[in-house]
């Protein structure tokens, strides 16, 4: 694995969606450092430097996680819960990117402190536009959390 | 009452005589000149005995509640007895105690001046003893027997005066009982006898029974008649109307005649009473026998005294087999001890316990079989016993019916639970299904759409026009499919989501919808007529969906019109809301297909749509307990009506803005 810090962690099981998403990001030159994982377990392994990612430097979290909800093994909401309940990862912006517009999914995602919830449009133009906006906002407009944000949980004792 | 009067009479007589002695008024002492005087000691005794009787007269004196009454009465009685016994002692033993003239000097000429007659002394002693023993424990006959003996002595003396037989009142020539002494003793003693009317012998005389009636009728006659006849006979003889044998015969004959008349009269009266009583008895026993319920009468110790036919039939015994047996014979062994305890409790506090007051027991038939019974109890008191009338009802059938109902209820509940569980499972499955549709059906669409688009982009100008056209059709397909999925999910959500009812201004809702649709349709001449609508209790989000569907349909199907007219209002009879348009309408032949899912009455090229909108409308209206229907004519227009079960008949809101859109 590359030792270079990653900008976007794309958690997506559908290869077409991976391809279309990466295509859209690349078009906007936002996909320089993009890591794709294909299920929830892999995502957690990556984020917490376990399993195949045991060698990864843990102090370099991705600047953005694009998270599908319907994932094999560990589902998206579970991944979200793990990210947001661990002080090493809770500052990472997580954007839920899913086909679903079910209210329960939205409510549950926001309860688990998702930073945004976006339904993937079927129309490719809209899809491309959405991905572009997300990438631009979180990687260009938004100031990513500084390293200190990952060392000390807000008002939370170190575990 | 009687005893109280007798006591006062006695005390009054004694007091008057004492006054006579004190003031030396001769008529008070002996009533008539030449007759014996009532002695001072006798008068004192009458006063004391009278007070004693007066004190004892109220029945409650027997209880220890008023101890002073009892003690006072007994004290005075003891004094009377002592005085009598001492006087008798003077006569019999020849004592000279000096009590005779203790109070007053007797100027009389008798052998013992101031001393009461022996008969007086004896009768007073007897009365005193009777008073003393009135409420004494032990044989309650002692007191009345003593008093009756005293009455006898008094009456003999009165008879002596009446018939002029001096030996009857002056047993010894030197001392005789005064007339008023005789009367007072008789009254006093009779008062003692009747002081306790509930006891022997007075009870017989005052009872309502045939015996009591007879005693009350015959006794005065038996006392008065011989006296009267004897007095007449004696008088006639003395006047020389007839000699002794004739007089005797006359008396016997008149006695026979009078007594016979008396007996006849009495017998006739008794017979009447008895016949009425027998009729009563016959009626009641027939009531008892033919009562529709089984009746078992049990006495204080639990023995069966009476049973009726229903009871014998119910328990399978003969009358003879039950009478005299313990009532526990009719109860299963295992609850016998318990029942005996219950019976004891009941005997100590017998109360009416009506049927259905929770007294459910188990009965046992002769053959040992058991059955559920309901029992009502009522105590019946008689003179010296009390019976418990038990009405016994076989409730086997009822219990069985109740049991059946309970079981049915349980089964029903179980079935409801099962169904609910199955329904919940089905719902869950459905939810999983829609979830899956939402996620998984869209992904391939995006794939088709995305890559066909990329293909078009990358191939660019190299593509033939026809190929470009094909790509466009592919993308149209995906768009339609995407819309279908969207609509289907909406329909499913409408069915599943909870209703959040609130009173809603329908005009506001409609205005918002119209505003939105106006924007969508852009440059078209549409006249909007929105009448005042009522407030309705509904889920505003869902009802908004109803209006969106109906009004956008109206907008869609009026597209060919140069001047479209869309109307929203309340039906003339106030029964519902309508949305009307002057669009292309439809043939009523197909009206039953209108609200079916994926049902479309127009070609897709003419009017776009998925065929889900009206199905959604119908589902929402049904969920509100309402109904939706349509009236239309081809090429003239269509009107959609709907009602809400929750529609409130309240004042319509302010007329909403009307006007033509452009």
Coordinates of N, CA, C and O in Angstrom, one line a residue, chain B residues 43-138:
Chain B
X43 N -98.7 -3.1 104.8 CA -98.6 -1.9 103.9 C -97.2 -1.6 103.4 O -96.9 -1.4 102.2
X44 N -96.3 -1.7 104.4 CA -94.9 -1.4 104.1 C -94.4 -2.5 103.1 O -93.7 -2.2 102.1
X45 N -94.8 -3.7 103.3 CA -94.3 -4.8 102.4 C -94.9 -4.6 101.0 O -94.2 -4.8 100.0
X46 N -96.1 -4.1 100.9 CA -96.7 -3.8 99.6 C -95.9 -2.7 98.9 O -95.7 -2.8 97.7
X47 N -95.6 -1.7 99.6 CA -94.8 -0.6 99.0 C -93.5 -1.1 98.5 O -93.2 -0.9 97.3
X48 N -92.8 -1.9 99.3 CA -91.5 -2.4 98.9 C -91.6 -3.4 97.8 O -90.8 -3.3 96.8
X49 N -92.5 -4.3 97.9 CA -92.7 -5.3 96.8 C -93.1 -4.6 95.5 O -92.6 -5.0 94.4
X50 N -94.0 -3.6 95.7 CA -94.4 -2.9 94.5 C -93.3 -2.2 93.8 O -93.1 -2.3 92.6
X51 N -92.4 -1.6 94.6 CA -91.2 -0.9 94.1 C -90.3 -1.9 93.4 O -89.8 -1.7 92.3
X52 N -90.1 -3.1 94.1 CA -89.3 -4.1 93.5 C -89.8 -4.6 92.2 O -89.0 -4.6 91.2
X53 N -91.1 -4.8 92.1 CA -91.6 -5.2 90.8 C -91.5 -4.1 89.7 O -91.1 -4.4 88.6
X54 N -91.7 -2.9 90.1 CA -91.6 -1.8 89.2 C -90.2 -1.7 88.6 O -90.0 -1.4 87.5
X55 N -89.2 -1.9 89.6 CA -87.8 -1.9 89.1 C -87.5 -3.0 88.2 O -86.8 -2.8 87.2
X56 N -88.1 -4.2 88.4 CA -87.8 -5.3 87.6 C -88.5 -5.4 86.3 O -88.2 -6.1 85.4
X57 N -89.6 -4.6 86.3 CA -90.5 -4.7 85.1 C -89.8 -4.6 83.8 O -90.1 -5.5 82.9
X58 N -89.0 -3.6 83.5 CA -88.3 -3.6 82.2 C -87.5 -4.8 82.0 O -86.7 -5.2 82.9
X59 N -87.7 -5.5 80.9 CA -87.0 -6.8 80.7 C -85.5 -6.6 80.7 O -84.8 -7.5 81.1
X60 N -85.0 -5.4 80.3 CA -83.6 -5.3 80.3 C -82.9 -5.4 81.6 O -81.7 -5.5 81.8
X61 N -83.7 -5.2 82.7 CA -83.2 -5.3 84.0 C -82.5 -6.6 84.2 O -81.6 -6.8 85.0
X62 N -82.9 -7.6 83.4 CA -82.3 -8.9 83.5 C -80.9 -8.9 83.2 O -80.0 -9.6 83.7
X63 N -80.6 -8.1 82.2 CA -79.2 -8.0 81.8 C -78.5 -7.1 82.9 O -79.1 -6.4 83.6
X64 N -77.2 -7.2 82.9 CA -76.4 -6.6 84.0 C -76.2 -5.1 83.7 O -75.4 -4.5 84.3
X65 N -76.9 -4.6 82.6 CA -76.6 -3.3 82.2 C -76.9 -2.3 83.3 O -76.2 -1.3 83.5
X66 N -78.1 -2.5 83.9 CA -78.5 -1.6 85.0 C -78.4 -2.4 86.3 O -79.5 -2.8 86.8
X67 N -77.3 -2.4 86.9 CA -77.0 -3.3 88.1 C -77.8 -2.7 89.2 O -78.4 -3.5 90.0
X68 N -77.9 -1.4 89.3 CA -78.6 -0.8 90.5 C -80.0 -1.2 90.6 O -80.6 -1.5 91.6
X69 N -80.7 -1.3 89.4 CA -82.1 -1.8 89.4 C -82.2 -3.2 90.0 O -83.0 -3.4 90.9
X70 N -81.3 -4.0 89.5 CA -81.4 -5.4 89.9 C -81.1 -5.5 91.4 O -81.9 -6.2 92.2
X71 N -80.1 -4.8 91.9 CA -79.7 -4.8 93.3 C -80.8 -4.3 94.2 O -81.2 -4.8 95.2
X72 N -81.4 -3.1 93.7 CA -82.5 -2.5 94.5 C -83.7 -3.4 94.7 O -84.2 -3.6 95.7
X73 N -84.1 -4.0 93.5 CA -85.2 -4.9 93.5 C -85.0 -6.1 94.4 O -85.9 -6.5 95.2
X74 N -83.8 -6.6 94.3 CA -83.5 -7.8 95.1 C -83.5 -7.5 96.6 O -83.9 -8.2 97.5
X75 N -82.9 -6.3 96.9 CA -82.8 -5.9 98.3 C -84.2 -5.7 98.9 O -84.4 -6.3 100.0
X76 N -85.1 -5.0 98.2 CA -86.4 -4.8 98.8 C -87.1 -6.2 98.9 O -87.8 -6.4 99.9
X77 N -86.9 -7.1 97.9 CA -87.5 -8.4 98.0 C -87.1 -9.1 99.2 O -87.9 -9.8 99.9
X78 N -85.8 -9.0 99.5 CA -85.3 -9.7 100.7 C -85.9 -9.2 102.0 O -86.3 -9.9 102.9
X79 N -86.1 -7.8 102.0 CA -86.8 -7.2 103.1 C -88.2 -7.8 103.3 O -88.6 -8.2 104.4
X80 N -88.9 -7.9 102.2 CA -90.3 -8.4 102.2 C -90.3 -9.8 102.7 O -91.1 -10.1 103.6
X81 N -89.4 -10.6 102.2 CA -89.4 -12.0 102.6 C -89.1 -12.1 104.1 O -89.7 -12.9 104.9
X82 N -88.1 -11.3 104.6 CA -87.7 -11.3 106.0 C -88.9 -11.0 106.9 O -89.2 -11.7 107.9
X83 N -89.6 -9.9 106.5 CA -90.7 -9.5 107.3 C -91.8 -10.6 107.4 O -92.3 -10.9 108.5
X84 N -92.0 -11.2 106.2 CA -93.0 -12.3 106.2 C -92.6 -13.5 107.0 O -93.4 -14.0 107.8
X85 N -91.3 -13.9 106.9 CA -90.8 -15.0 107.6 C -90.8 -14.8 109.1 O -91.2 -15.6 109.9
X86 N -90.4 -13.6 109.5 CA -90.4 -13.2 110.9 C -91.8 -13.3 111.5 O -92.0 -13.8 112.6
X87 N -92.8 -12.7 110.8 CA -94.2 -12.8 111.3 C -94.7 -14.2 111.4 O -95.3 -14.6 112.4
X88 N -94.3 -15.0 110.4 CA -94.7 -16.4 110.4 C -94.1 -17.1 111.7 O -94.7 -17.9 112.4
X89 N -92.8 -16.7 111.9 CA -92.1 -17.3 113.1 C -92.8 -16.9 114.4 O -92.9 -17.7 115.3
X90 N -93.3 -15.6 114.4 CA -94.0 -15.2 115.6 C -95.2 -16.1 115.8 O -95.5 -16.5 117.0
X91 N -96.0 -16.4 114.7 CA -97.1 -17.3 114.9 C -96.8 -18.7 115.3 O -97.3 -19.2 116.2
X92 N -95.8 -19.3 114.6 CA -95.5 -20.7 114.7 C -94.7 -21.0 116.0 O -95.0 -21.9 116.7
X93 N -93.7 -20.2 116.2 CA -92.8 -20.5 117.4 C -93.2 -19.7 118.6 O -92.6 -19.9 119.7
X94 N -94.1 -18.8 118.5 CA -94.6 -18.0 119.6 C -93.6 -16.9 120.0 O -93.6 -16.5 121.1
X95 N -92.7 -16.5 119.0 CA -91.8 -15.4 119.3 C -92.5 -14.1 119.6 O -93.6 -13.9 119.1
X96 N -91.9 -13.3 120.4 CA -92.5 -11.9 120.6 C -91.4 -11.0 120.2 O -90.5 -10.6 121.0
X97 N -91.3 -10.5 118.9 CA -90.2 -9.8 118.4 C -90.5 -8.3 118.5 O -89.6 -7.5 118.3
X98 N -91.7 -7.9 118.7 CA -92.0 -6.5 118.8 C -92.0 -5.7 117.5 O -91.8 -4.5 117.5
X99 N -92.2 -6.5 116.4 CA -92.2 -5.8 115.1 C -93.6 -5.4 114.7 O -93.7 -4.6 113.8
X100 N -94.6 -5.9 115.3 CA -96.0 -5.8 114.9 C -96.4 -4.3 115.0 O -97.1 -3.8 114.1
X101 N -96.1 -3.7 116.1 CA -96.5 -2.3 116.3 C -95.4 -1.3 116.3 O -95.4 -0.3 116.9
X102 N -94.4 -1.7 115.6 CA -93.2 -0.9 115.5 C -93.5 0.5 115.0 O -92.9 1.5 115.4
X103 N -94.3 0.6 114.0 CA -94.6 1.8 113.3 C -95.8 2.5 114.0 O -95.7 3.7 114.3
X104 N -96.9 1.8 114.1 CA -98.1 2.4 114.6 C -98.7 1.5 115.7 O -98.6 0.3 115.6
X105 N -99.3 2.1 116.7 CA -100.0 1.3 117.7 C -101.4 0.9 117.1 O -102.0 1.7 116.5
X106 N -101.7 -0.4 117.3 CA -103.0 -0.9 116.7 C -104.0 -1.0 117.8 O -103.9 -1.7 118.7
X107 N -105.0 -0.1 117.6 CA -106.1 -0.1 118.6 C -107.1 -1.3 118.4 O -108.1 -1.3 119.1
X108 N -106.9 -2.1 117.4 CA -107.8 -3.2 117.1 C -108.0 -4.2 118.2 O -107.3 -4.2 119.3
X109 N -108.9 -5.1 118.0 CA -109.3 -6.0 119.1 C -108.8 -7.4 118.8 O -109.2 -8.4 119.4
X110 N -107.9 -7.6 117.8 CA -107.4 -8.9 117.5 C -106.5 -9.4 118.6 O -106.0 -8.6 119.5
X111 N -106.2 -10.7 118.6 CA -105.3 -11.4 119.6 C -103.9 -10.8 119.6 O -103.3 -10.5 120.6
X112 N -103.4 -10.5 118.3 CA -102.1 -9.9 118.2 C -102.2 -8.6 117.5 O -102.2 -8.5 116.3
X113 N -102.4 -7.5 118.3 CA -102.6 -6.2 117.7 C -101.4 -5.8 116.7 O -100.3 -6.0 117.1
X114 N -101.8 -5.3 115.5 CA -100.8 -4.9 114.6 C -100.1 -6.0 113.8 O -99.3 -5.7 112.9
X115 N -100.4 -7.2 114.1 CA -99.7 -8.3 113.4 C -100.6 -8.7 112.2 O -101.8 -8.9 112.3
X116 N -99.9 -8.8 111.0 CA -100.6 -9.2 109.8 C -101.0 -10.7 109.9 O -100.5 -11.5 110.7
X117 N -102.1 -11.0 109.1 CA -102.6 -12.4 109.2 C -101.5 -13.4 108.7 O -100.7 -13.0 107.9
X118 N -101.6 -14.6 109.1 CA -100.6 -15.6 108.7 C -100.6 -15.8 107.2 O -99.6 -16.0 106.5
X119 N -101.9 -15.8 106.7 CA -102.0 -16.0 105.2 C -101.4 -14.8 104.5 O -100.7 -15.0 103.4
X120 N -101.5 -13.6 105.0 CA -100.8 -12.5 104.4 C -99.3 -12.7 104.5 O -98.6 -12.4 103.4
X121 N -98.8 -13.0 105.6 CA -97.4 -13.2 105.8 C -96.9 -14.3 104.8 O -95.8 -14.1 104.1
X122 N -97.6 -15.4 104.7 CA -97.2 -16.4 103.8 C -97.2 -15.9 102.3 O -96.2 -16.1 101.6
X123 N -98.3 -15.3 101.9 CA -98.3 -14.8 100.5 C -97.3 -13.8 100.2 O -96.7 -13.8 99.2
X124 N -97.0 -12.9 101.2 CA -96.0 -11.9 101.0 C -94.6 -12.5 100.9 O -93.8 -12.1 100.1
X125 N -94.4 -13.5 101.7 CA -93.1 -14.3 101.6 C -92.9 -14.9 100.2 O -91.9 -14.8 99.6
X126 N -94.0 -15.5 99.8 CA -94.0 -16.1 98.5 C -93.7 -15.1 97.4 O -92.9 -15.3 96.5
X127 N -94.4 -14.0 97.5 CA -94.2 -12.9 96.4 C -92.8 -12.4 96.5 O -92.1 -12.2 95.4
X128 N -92.3 -12.2 97.7 CA -90.9 -11.7 97.9 C -89.9 -12.7 97.2 O -89.0 -12.3 96.5
X129 N -90.1 -14.0 97.5 CA -89.2 -15.0 96.9 C -89.3 -15.0 95.4 O -88.3 -15.1 94.7
X130 N -90.5 -14.9 94.9 CA -90.7 -14.8 93.5 C -90.0 -13.7 92.9 O -89.3 -13.8 91.8
X131 N -90.1 -12.5 93.5 CA -89.4 -11.3 93.0 C -87.9 -11.6 93.0 O -87.2 -11.2 92.1
X132 N -87.4 -12.1 94.2 CA -86.0 -12.3 94.3 C -85.5 -13.3 93.2 O -84.4 -13.1 92.7
X133 N -86.3 -14.3 92.9 CA -85.8 -15.3 91.9 C -86.3 -15.0 90.5 O -86.1 -15.9 89.6
X134 N -86.8 -13.8 90.2 CA -87.4 -13.5 88.9 C -86.4 -13.8 87.8 O -86.7 -14.5 86.8
X135 N -85.2 -13.3 87.9 CA -84.2 -13.5 86.9 C -83.1 -14.5 87.3 O -82.0 -14.4 86.7
X136 N -83.4 -15.3 88.3 CA -82.3 -16.1 88.9 C -82.0 -17.2 87.8 O -82.9 -17.6 87.1
X137 N -80.8 -17.6 87.8 CA -80.4 -18.7 86.9 C -81.0 -20.0 87.3 O -81.5 -20.1 88.5
X138 N -81.0 -21.0 86.5 CA -81.6 -22.3 86.9 C -83.1 -22.3 86.4 O -83.4 -21.7 85.4

